[in-house]
PDB file of C-alpha atoms in Angstrom:
ATOM      1  CA  MET A  92     -83.514 161.434-143.243  1.00 36.00           C
ATOM      2  CA  GLN A  93     -82.741 164.577-141.289  1.00 41.00           C
ATOM      3  CA  ALA A  94     -85.504 166.720-139.777  1.00 43.00           C
ATOM      4  CA  GLU A  95     -84.468 169.674-141.920  1.00 49.00           C
ATOM      5  CA  ASP A  96     -85.067 167.588-145.059  1.00 66.00           C
ATOM      6  CA  SER A  97     -88.740 167.073-144.266  1.00 80.00           C
ATOM      7  CA  ALA A  98     -91.747 169.359-144.125  1.00 87.00           C
ATOM      8  CA  THR A  99     -94.979 169.171-142.175  1.00 92.00           C
ATOM      9  CA  VAL A 100     -98.023 168.528-144.344  1.00 94.00           C
ATOM     10  CA  VAL A 101    -101.407 169.875-143.248  1.00 96.00           C
ATOM     11  CA  GLU A 102    -104.723 168.564-144.561  1.00 97.00           C
ATOM     12  CA  GLY A 103    -107.518 170.355-142.730  1.00 98.00           C
ATOM     13  CA  TRP A 104    -111.036 171.600-143.171  1.00 98.00           C
ATOM     14  CA  ILE A 105    -114.005 172.984-141.281  1.00 98.00           C
ATOM     15  CA  GLU A 106    -117.557 172.810-142.604  1.00 98.00           C
ATOM     16  CA  ASP A 107    -120.674 174.750-141.778  1.00 97.00           C
ATOM     17  CA  GLY A 108    -122.302 172.905-138.855  1.00 97.00           C
ATOM     18  CA  GLN A 109    -119.489 170.352-138.506  1.00 98.00           C
ATOM     19  CA  PHE A 110    -116.426 169.831-136.321  1.00 98.00           C
ATOM     20  CA  PRO A 111    -112.971 170.684-137.702  1.00 98.00           C
ATOM     21  CA  VAL A 112    -110.724 167.873-138.929  1.00 98.00           C
ATOM     22  CA  VAL A 113    -106.953 168.178-139.331  1.00 98.00           C
ATOM     23  CA  MET A 114    -104.477 165.508-140.478  1.00 97.00           C
ATOM     24  CA  LEU A 115    -100.738 166.050-140.073  1.00 97.00           C
ATOM     25  CA  THR A 116     -97.919 164.120-141.719  1.00 94.00           C
ATOM     26  CA  LYS A 117     -94.257 164.544-142.614  1.00 90.00           C
ATOM     27  CA  THR A 118     -92.895 164.388-146.140  1.00 83.00           C
ATOM     28  CA  LEU A 119     -90.630 161.437-146.923  1.00 72.00           C
ATOM     29  CA  PRO A 120     -88.020 161.111-149.689  1.00 66.00           C
ATOM     30  CA  ILE A 121     -88.956 158.798-152.557  1.00 60.00           C
ATOM     31  CA  THR A 122     -85.676 156.909-152.200  1.00 58.00           C
ATOM     32  CA  GLY A 123     -84.440 153.664-150.711  1.00 50.00           C
ATOM     33  CA  ASN A 124     -86.605 151.965-148.108  1.00 54.00           C
ATOM     34  CA  TYR A 125     -89.152 154.807-148.027  1.00 49.00           C
ATOM     35  CA  GLN A 126     -90.479 153.683-151.417  1.00 52.00           C
ATOM     36  CA  THR A 127     -92.220 150.805-149.655  1.00 54.00           C
ATOM     37  CA  VAL A 128     -93.546 152.630-146.568  1.00 53.00           C
ATOM     38  CA  PRO A 129     -97.283 151.730-146.258  1.00 57.00           C
ATOM     39  CA  LEU A 130     -99.813 154.558-146.197  1.00 55.00           C
ATOM     40  CA  ASP A 131    -100.870 153.790-142.634  1.00 54.00           C
ATOM     41  CA  SER A 132     -97.283 153.685-141.352  1.00 56.00           C
ATOM     42  CA  LYS A 133     -96.662 155.600-138.127  1.00 64.00           C
ATOM     43  CA  GLU A 134     -93.316 156.751-139.557  1.00 74.00           C
ATOM     44  CA  PHE A 135     -94.784 159.808-141.202  1.00 82.00           C
ATOM     45  CA  LEU A 136     -97.703 160.548-138.857  1.00 91.00           C
ATOM     46  CA  VAL A 137     -97.469 163.674-136.688  1.00 94.00           C
ATOM     47  CA  ARG A 138     -99.156 162.628-133.435  1.00 93.00           C
ATOM     48  CA  TRP A 139     -97.867 165.064-130.832  1.00 94.00           C
ATOM     49  CA  ALA A 140     -98.592 168.496-132.272  1.00 97.00           C
ATOM     50  CA  LYS A 141    -100.559 171.252-130.577  1.00 98.00           C
ATOM     51  CA  VAL A 142    -103.352 172.140-132.998  1.00 98.00           C
ATOM     52  CA  THR A 143    -105.532 175.176-132.286  1.00 98.00           C
ATOM     53  CA  VAL A 144    -108.525 176.558-134.190  1.00 98.00           C
ATOM     54  CA  SER A 145    -109.851 180.057-133.536  1.00 98.00           C
ATOM     55  CA  ASP A 146    -112.939 181.828-134.866  1.00 97.00           C
ATOM     56  CA  GLY A 147    -111.758 185.249-133.696  1.00 95.00           C
ATOM     57  CA  GLU A 148    -113.776 185.056-130.484  1.00 96.00           C
ATOM     58  CA  ARG A 149    -112.547 181.843-128.906  1.00 96.00           C
ATOM     59  CA  SER A 150    -109.834 179.257-129.460  1.00 98.00           C
ATOM     60  CA  VAL A 151    -110.074 175.486-129.079  1.00 98.00           C
ATOM     61  CA  ILE A 152    -107.193 172.996-128.883  1.00 98.00           C
ATOM     62  CA  LEU A 153    -107.943 169.892-130.968  1.00 98.00           C
ATOM     63  CA  THR A 154    -107.434 166.372-129.667  1.00 98.00           C
ATOM     64  CA  GLY A 155    -105.415 163.833-131.649  1.00 97.00           C
ATOM     65  CA  LYS A 156    -106.802 160.323-132.030  1.00 96.00           C
ATOM     66  CA  PHE A 157    -106.586 157.274-134.250  1.00 95.00           C
ATOM     67  CA  ASP A 158    -109.543 156.938-136.620  1.00 96.00           C
ATOM     68  CA  SER A 159    -109.602 154.165-139.228  1.00 93.00           C
ATOM     69  CA  GLY A 160    -112.216 156.095-141.203  1.00 94.00           C
ATOM     70  CA  TYR A 161    -109.462 158.363-142.546  1.00 94.00           C
ATOM     71  CA  MET A 162    -106.229 157.831-144.424  1.00 90.00           C
ATOM     72  CA  PRO A 163    -103.808 158.331-142.787  1.00 89.00           C
ATOM     73  CA  PRO A 164    -105.735 156.961-139.783  1.00 92.00           C
ATOM     74  CA  PHE A 165    -104.967 159.736-137.303  1.00 95.00           C
ATOM     75  CA  ILE A 166    -106.848 163.039-136.992  1.00 97.00           C
ATOM     76  CA  TYR A 167    -107.058 166.086-134.760  1.00 98.00           C
ATOM     77  CA  THR A 168    -110.596 167.219-134.001  1.00 98.00           C
ATOM     78  CA  THR A 169    -112.905 168.560-131.288  1.00 98.00           C
ATOM     79  CA  SER A 170    -116.569 168.475-130.339  1.00 97.00           C
ATOM     80  CA  TRP A 171    -116.289 171.940-128.763  1.00 97.00           C
ATOM     81  CA  MET A 172    -116.455 173.944-131.975  1.00 98.00           C
ATOM     82  CA  ARG A 173    -118.614 173.702-135.084  1.00 98.00           C
ATOM     83  CA  GLY A 174    -118.079 175.663-138.254  1.00 98.00           C
ATOM     84  CA  GLU A 175    -120.424 178.564-138.943  1.00 98.00           C
ATOM     85  CA  ALA A 176    -121.028 180.068-142.377  1.00 98.00           C
ATOM     86  CA  GLY A 177    -119.754 183.618-142.704  1.00 97.00           C
ATOM     87  CA  LYS A 178    -116.981 183.240-140.133  1.00 97.00           C
ATOM     88  CA  THR A 179    -113.208 183.192-140.584  1.00 98.00           C
ATOM     89  CA  TYR A 180    -111.196 180.425-138.926  1.00 98.00           C
ATOM     90  CA  THR A 181    -107.495 180.454-138.107  1.00 98.00           C
ATOM     91  CA  LEU A 182    -105.470 177.264-137.742  1.00 98.00           C
ATOM     92  CA  GLU A 183    -102.231 177.116-135.747  1.00 98.00           C
ATOM     93  CA  VAL A 184    -100.027 174.021-135.558  1.00 98.00           C
ATOM     94  CA  GLU A 185     -97.099 173.908-133.129  1.00 97.00           C
ATOM     95  CA  TYR A 186     -94.683 171.058-133.761  1.00 94.00           C
ATOM     96  CA  GLU A 187     -90.923 170.524-133.372  1.00 89.00           C
ATOM     97  CA  ASN A 188     -90.156 174.157-132.530  1.00 88.00           C
ATOM     98  CA  SER A 189     -92.047 175.395-135.574  1.00 92.00           C
ATOM     99  CA  VAL A 190     -95.395 177.128-135.950  1.00 97.00           C
ATOM    100  CA  LEU A 191     -97.637 176.667-138.991  1.00 97.00           C
ATOM    101  CA  THR A 192    -100.610 178.943-139.597  1.00 98.00           C
ATOM    102  CA  ALA A 193    -103.457 179.217-142.076  1.00 98.00           C
ATOM    103  CA  GLU A 194    -106.745 181.062-142.424  1.00 98.00           C
ATOM    104  CA  THR A 195    -109.986 180.278-144.220  1.00 98.00           C
ATOM    105  CA  THR A 196    -113.600 181.416-144.414  1.00 97.00           C
ATOM    106  CA  ILE A 197    -116.801 179.386-144.655  1.00 98.00           C
ATOM    107  CA  PRO A 198    -119.181 180.662-147.364  1.00 98.00           C
ATOM    108  CA  HIS A 199    -122.905 180.019-147.040  1.00 97.00           C
ATOM    109  CA  PRO A 200    -123.963 176.612-148.423  1.00 97.00           C
ATOM    110  CA  VAL A 201    -125.515 176.343-151.879  1.00 96.00           C
ATOM    111  CA  GLU A 202    -127.879 173.439-152.488  1.00 96.00           C
ATOM    112  CA  VAL A 203    -128.015 171.115-155.470  1.00 97.00           C
ATOM    113  CA  ASP A 204    -131.482 171.376-157.021  1.00 97.00           C
ATOM    114  CA  SER A 205    -131.401 167.917-158.575  1.00 97.00           C
ATOM    115  CA  PHE A 206    -129.178 165.114-159.822  1.00 97.00           C
ATOM    116  CA  LYS A 207    -129.288 163.311-163.137  1.00 95.00           C
ATOM    117  CA  VAL A 208    -127.833 159.837-163.472  1.00 95.00           C
ATOM    118  CA  GLU A 209    -127.118 158.534-166.969  1.00 93.00           C
ATOM    119  CA  LYS A 210    -125.506 155.433-168.383  1.00 91.00           C
ATOM    120  CA  ALA A 211    -121.888 156.019-169.388  1.00 90.00           C
ATOM    121  CA  GLY A 212    -121.944 155.556-173.145  1.00 84.00           C
ATOM    122  CA  THR A 213    -123.154 152.093-174.072  1.00 84.00           C
ATOM    123  CA  SER A 214    -122.282 150.545-170.718  1.00 86.00           C
ATOM    124  CA  ASP A 215    -125.033 148.927-168.675  1.00 84.00           C
ATOM    125  CA  SER A 216    -123.004 148.914-165.452  1.00 89.00           C
ATOM    126  CA  LEU A 217    -121.286 152.328-165.347  1.00 94.00           C
ATOM    127  CA  PHE A 218    -123.065 155.612-164.650  1.00 94.00           C
ATOM    128  CA  LEU A 219    -122.353 159.338-164.840  1.00 96.00           C
ATOM    129  CA  ILE A 220    -123.775 161.703-162.230  1.00 97.00           C
ATOM    130  CA  LYS A 221    -124.704 165.273-163.172  1.00 97.00           C
ATOM    131  CA  ALA A 222    -125.556 167.958-160.602  1.00 97.00           C
ATOM    132  CA  CYS A 223    -127.949 170.808-161.322  1.00 97.00           C
ATOM    133  CA  PHE A 224    -127.811 173.978-159.239  1.00 96.00           C
ATOM    134  CA  ALA A 225    -128.305 177.741-159.466  1.00 95.00           C
ATOM    135  CA  ASP A 226    -125.375 180.152-159.271  1.00 95.00           C
ATOM    136  CA  ASP A 227    -126.108 183.659-157.989  1.00 93.00           C
ATOM    137  CA  PRO A 228    -124.942 186.027-160.770  1.00 92.00           C
ATOM    138  CA  LYS A 229    -124.672 188.906-158.277  1.00 93.00           C
ATOM    139  CA  GLU A 230    -121.900 187.168-156.344  1.00 94.00           C
ATOM    140  CA  LYS A 231    -118.438 185.818-157.149  1.00 96.00           C
ATOM    141  CA  ASN A 232    -118.565 182.134-156.269  1.00 97.00           C
ATOM    142  CA  TYR A 233    -116.356 179.065-156.298  1.00 98.00           C
ATOM    143  CA  TYR A 234    -117.460 175.461-155.879  1.00 98.00           C
ATOM    144  CA  GLN A 235    -115.910 172.063-155.190  1.00 98.00           C
ATOM    145  CA  PHE A 236    -117.433 168.588-155.384  1.00 98.00           C
ATOM    146  CA  PHE A 237    -116.223 165.711-153.212  1.00 97.00           C
ATOM    147  CA  THR A 238    -117.342 162.082-153.481  1.00 97.00           C
ATOM    148  CA  ARG A 239    -117.220 158.943-151.380  1.00 95.00           C
ATOM    149  CA  VAL A 240    -118.186 155.421-152.400  1.00 94.00           C
ATOM    150  CA  GLY A 241    -119.576 153.056-149.777  1.00 91.00           C
ATOM    151  CA  THR A 242    -119.834 153.652-146.045  1.00 86.00           C
ATOM    152  CA  LYS A 243    -116.566 152.190-144.709  1.00 87.00           C
ATOM    153  CA  SER A 244    -114.631 155.445-145.010  1.00 91.00           C
ATOM    154  CA  LYS A 245    -115.561 158.751-143.392  1.00 94.00           C
ATOM    155  CA  GLN A 246    -113.321 160.637-145.775  1.00 94.00           C
ATOM    156  CA  PHE A 247    -114.580 162.462-148.858  1.00 96.00           C
ATOM    157  CA  MET A 248    -112.120 162.842-151.733  1.00 94.00           C
ATOM    158  CA  ALA A 249    -112.031 165.653-154.275  1.00 95.00           C
ATOM    159  CA  SER A 250    -114.059 164.759-157.346  1.00 95.00           C
ATOM    160  CA  TYR A 251    -111.969 164.496-160.501  1.00 91.00           C
ATOM    161  CA  LEU A 252    -112.130 167.908-162.259  1.00 91.00           C
ATOM    162  CA  GLY A 253    -114.649 168.929-159.608  1.00 95.00           C
ATOM    163  CA  SER A 254    -113.561 172.560-159.101  1.00 95.00           C
ATOM    164  CA  PHE A 255    -115.670 175.332-160.643  1.00 96.00           C
ATOM    165  CA  ASP A 256    -115.236 179.095-160.951  1.00 96.00           C
ATOM    166  CA  ASP A 257    -118.610 180.717-161.694  1.00 94.00           C
ATOM    167  CA  GLU A 258    -116.897 182.860-164.321  1.00 92.00           C
ATOM    168  CA  VAL A 259    -117.382 179.910-166.673  1.00 83.00           C
ATOM    169  CA  LEU A 260    -120.821 178.944-165.366  1.00 89.00           C
ATOM    170  CA  SER A 261    -124.237 180.102-166.407  1.00 88.00           C
ATOM    171  CA  GLU A 262    -126.909 181.037-163.870  1.00 86.00           C
ATOM    172  CA  SER A 263    -128.513 177.623-164.275  1.00 91.00           C
ATOM    173  CA  VAL A 264    -125.776 174.995-164.013  1.00 92.00           C
ATOM    174  CA  GLU A 265    -125.502 171.329-164.956  1.00 95.00           C
ATOM    175  CA  VAL A 266    -122.065 169.807-164.341  1.00 95.00           C
ATOM    176  CA  PRO A 267    -120.657 166.254-164.214  1.00 96.00           C
ATOM    177  CA  VAL A 268    -119.620 164.803-160.866  1.00 97.00           C
ATOM    178  CA  TYR A 269    -116.857 162.278-161.419  1.00 96.00           C
ATOM    179  CA  ARG A 270    -115.516 159.587-159.111  1.00 94.00           C
ATOM    180  CA  ALA A 271    -112.548 160.781-157.069  1.00 91.00           C
ATOM    181  CA  HIS A 272    -109.048 159.464-157.620  1.00 81.00           C
ATOM    182  CA  THR A 273    -107.828 157.404-154.685  1.00 72.00           C
ATOM    183  CA  LEU A 274    -104.561 155.579-154.092  1.00 64.00           C
ATOM    184  CA  ASP A 275    -106.263 152.188-154.507  1.00 63.00           C
ATOM    185  CA  ASN A 276    -107.785 153.057-157.911  1.00 58.00           C
ATOM    186  CA  ASP A 277    -105.587 150.720-159.968  1.00 64.00           C
ATOM    187  CA  ASP A 278    -108.100 150.737-162.833  1.00 77.00           C
ATOM    188  CA  TYR A 279    -109.536 154.211-162.435  1.00 81.00           C
ATOM    189  CA  THR A 280    -112.767 155.181-164.131  1.00 88.00           C
ATOM    190  CA  PRO A 281    -114.506 158.535-163.626  1.00 90.00           C
ATOM    191  CA  TYR A 282    -117.854 156.758-163.551  1.00 95.00           C
ATOM    192  CA  PHE A 283    -119.744 154.892-160.835  1.00 95.00           C
ATOM    193  CA  SER A 284    -120.735 151.218-160.801  1.00 94.00           C
ATOM    194  CA  GLN A 285    -124.297 149.973-160.581  1.00 91.00           C
ATOM    195  CA  ASN A 286    -123.869 148.635-157.030  1.00 91.00           C
ATOM    196  CA  ASP A 287    -122.171 151.753-155.631  1.00 94.00           C
ATOM    197  CA  THR A 288    -123.614 153.793-152.800  1.00 95.00           C
ATOM    198  CA  VAL A 289    -122.358 157.288-153.662  1.00 97.00           C
ATOM    199  CA  SER A 290    -122.152 160.232-151.298  1.00 97.00           C
ATOM    200  CA  VAL A 291    -121.730 163.608-153.005  1.00 98.00           C
ATOM    201  CA  LYS A 292    -120.581 166.630-150.999  1.00 98.00           C
ATOM    202  CA  PHE A 293    -121.151 169.982-152.710  1.00 98.00           C
ATOM    203  CA  CYS A 294    -119.070 172.789-151.226  1.00 98.00           C
ATOM    204  CA  HIS A 295    -119.236 176.541-151.654  1.00 98.00           C
ATOM    205  CA  ILE A 296    -115.621 177.645-151.089  1.00 98.00           C
ATOM    206  CA  ASP A 297    -113.519 180.803-151.013  1.00 97.00           C
ATOM    207  CA  GLU A 298    -111.007 181.777-153.697  1.00 96.00           C
ATOM    208  CA  VAL A 299    -107.930 180.499-151.833  1.00 95.00           C
ATOM    209  CA  SER A 300    -109.514 177.065-151.382  1.00 97.00           C
ATOM    210  CA  PHE A 301    -110.545 177.042-155.039  1.00 96.00           C
ATOM    211  CA  ARG A 302    -106.993 177.764-156.216  1.00 95.00           C
ATOM    212  CA  PHE A 303    -105.725 174.803-154.212  1.00 95.00           C
ATOM    213  CA  TRP A 304    -108.350 172.278-155.298  1.00 95.00           C
ATOM    214  CA  ASP A 305    -108.423 173.418-158.908  1.00 93.00           C
ATOM    215  CA  GLU A 306    -104.677 172.884-159.252  1.00 90.00           C
ATOM    216  CA  TYR A 307    -104.831 169.610-157.329  1.00 88.00           C
ATOM    217  CA  THR A 308    -107.611 168.122-159.476  1.00 82.00           C
ATOM    218  CA  LYS A 309    -105.805 169.170-162.647  1.00 80.00           C
ATOM    219  CA  SER A 310    -102.626 167.480-161.432  1.00 79.00           C
ATOM    220  CA  GLN A 311    -104.402 164.172-160.782  1.00 70.00           C
ATOM    221  CA  SER A 312    -103.804 163.061-164.346  1.00 61.00           C
ATOM    222  CA  LEU A 313    -100.062 163.159-163.560  1.00 59.00           C
ATOM    223  CA  SER A 314     -99.998 161.785-160.034  1.00 55.00           C
ATOM    224  CA  SER A 315    -102.005 159.778-157.503  1.00 49.00           C
ATOM    225  CA  ASN A 316    -100.442 161.521-154.507  1.00 47.00           C
ATOM    226  CA  MET A 317    -100.852 165.279-154.132  1.00 45.00           C
ATOM    227  CA  PHE A 318     -97.593 166.036-152.361  1.00 45.00           C
ATOM    228  CA  LEU A 319     -95.043 163.301-152.983  1.00 45.00           C
ATOM    229  CA  ALA A 320     -95.249 162.112-156.574  1.00 45.00           C
ATOM    230  CA  ASN A 321     -96.148 165.227-158.540  1.00 49.00           C
ATOM    231  CA  PHE A 322     -93.436 167.684-159.505  1.00 46.00           C
ATOM    232  CA  SER A 323     -95.794 170.640-160.002  1.00 54.00           C
ATOM    233  CA  THR A 324     -96.465 172.977-157.084  1.00 66.00           C
ATOM    234  CA  VAL A 325     -99.959 172.922-155.581  1.00 78.00           C
ATOM    235  CA  PRO A 326    -100.679 176.398-154.143  1.00 83.00           C
ATOM    236  CA  GLY A 327    -101.579 175.667-150.520  1.00 90.00           C
ATOM    237  CA  ASN A 328    -102.366 178.292-147.898  1.00 95.00           C
ATOM    238  CA  VAL A 329    -100.289 176.961-144.974  1.00 96.00           C
ATOM    239  CA  LYS A 330     -97.509 179.297-143.840  1.00 96.00           C
ATOM    240  CA  GLY A 331     -94.492 177.388-142.558  1.00 93.00           C
ATOM    241  CA  GLY A 332     -95.507 174.076-144.123  1.00 91.00           C
ATOM    242  CA  ILE A 333     -97.292 172.361-147.003  1.00 93.00           C
ATOM    243  CA  GLY A 334    -100.992 171.789-147.509  1.00 94.00           C
ATOM    244  CA  TYR A 335    -104.397 173.320-147.042  1.00 97.00           C
ATOM    245  CA  TRP A 336    -106.861 174.580-144.454  1.00 98.00           C
ATOM    246  CA  CYS A 337    -110.249 175.056-146.121  1.00 98.00           C
ATOM    247  CA  GLY A 338    -113.701 176.230-145.080  1.00 98.00           C
ATOM    248  CA  TYR A 339    -116.697 174.571-146.721  1.00 98.00           C
ATOM    249  CA  GLY A 340    -120.285 175.709-146.964  1.00 98.00           C
ATOM    250  CA  SER A 341    -121.354 172.141-147.649  1.00 98.00           C
ATOM    251  CA  THR A 342    -124.399 170.037-148.414  1.00 97.00           C
ATOM    252  CA  THR A 343    -124.240 166.241-148.712  1.00 97.00           C
ATOM    253  CA  TYR A 344    -126.378 163.949-150.849  1.00 97.00           C
ATOM    254  CA  TYR A 345    -126.669 160.160-151.119  1.00 96.00           C
ATOM    255  CA  LEU A 346    -127.362 158.267-154.337  1.00 96.00           C
ATOM    256  CA  MET A 347    -127.903 154.525-154.788  1.00 93.00           C
ATOM    257  CA  MET A 348    -126.701 153.581-158.252  1.00 90.00           C
ATOM    258  CA  HIS A 349    -128.796 150.410-158.412  1.00 85.00           C
ATOM    259  CA  ASP A 350    -131.908 152.624-158.390  1.00 82.00           C
ATOM    260  CA  TYR A 351    -130.808 153.887-161.805  1.00 76.00           C
ATOM    261  CA  ALA A 352    -129.652 150.542-163.235  1.00 67.00           C
ATOM    262  CA  LYS A 353    -133.151 149.391-164.118  1.00 63.00           C
TER     263      LYS A 353
END
């Protein structure tokens, strides 16, 4: 595979009050030996890029490191900058004589007022989570839910059909929060099991981030990999590459499903 045949893939985000996280990989052709390349293979990891985040007042170069809490297990991050709601953040990636850039804003967090957990149909072991929150009718807002099951991984995944434009929401909102698709979901169900420890991240996002995640979550029914296996184009915001750089006004909640299995 020649360098010109591949593209750099950016997966990055910065949350209100949290450090930025950026993951960089290279696209691989779905042909020949590459069909069996494991997800944690170093073949497609980008480990020697210069990654810079700026808030318009100062710039910080992120440090690359292996971290088994993410997939792929290599991230760029820093403890010298935390996201702040209301600010705009620019990402710059310098790698192999190319420069990739992206920009995002962090909206102010919106809290979930309450959660409802119900049995999924007639099942006694599967549960549906519903989130209740208030949308400000005076503002144009976009939202994204992420979920994580268990505590082994640090990585939240986009909830299935978890993107919401307030154009279709009432002022008082109750929406389902489905389990995220992951690459190891051989028998995927949108519901949660009675022994699951579920973390739900509720993010207030800007329009560019919404367009990306809305298209991505819709495409999940066709593919389990956002960039390699789906033939539709996901509208990222990275100039010079593929992917996303998103700002999240986030709040995180923890639910123990066995508390609702009684």
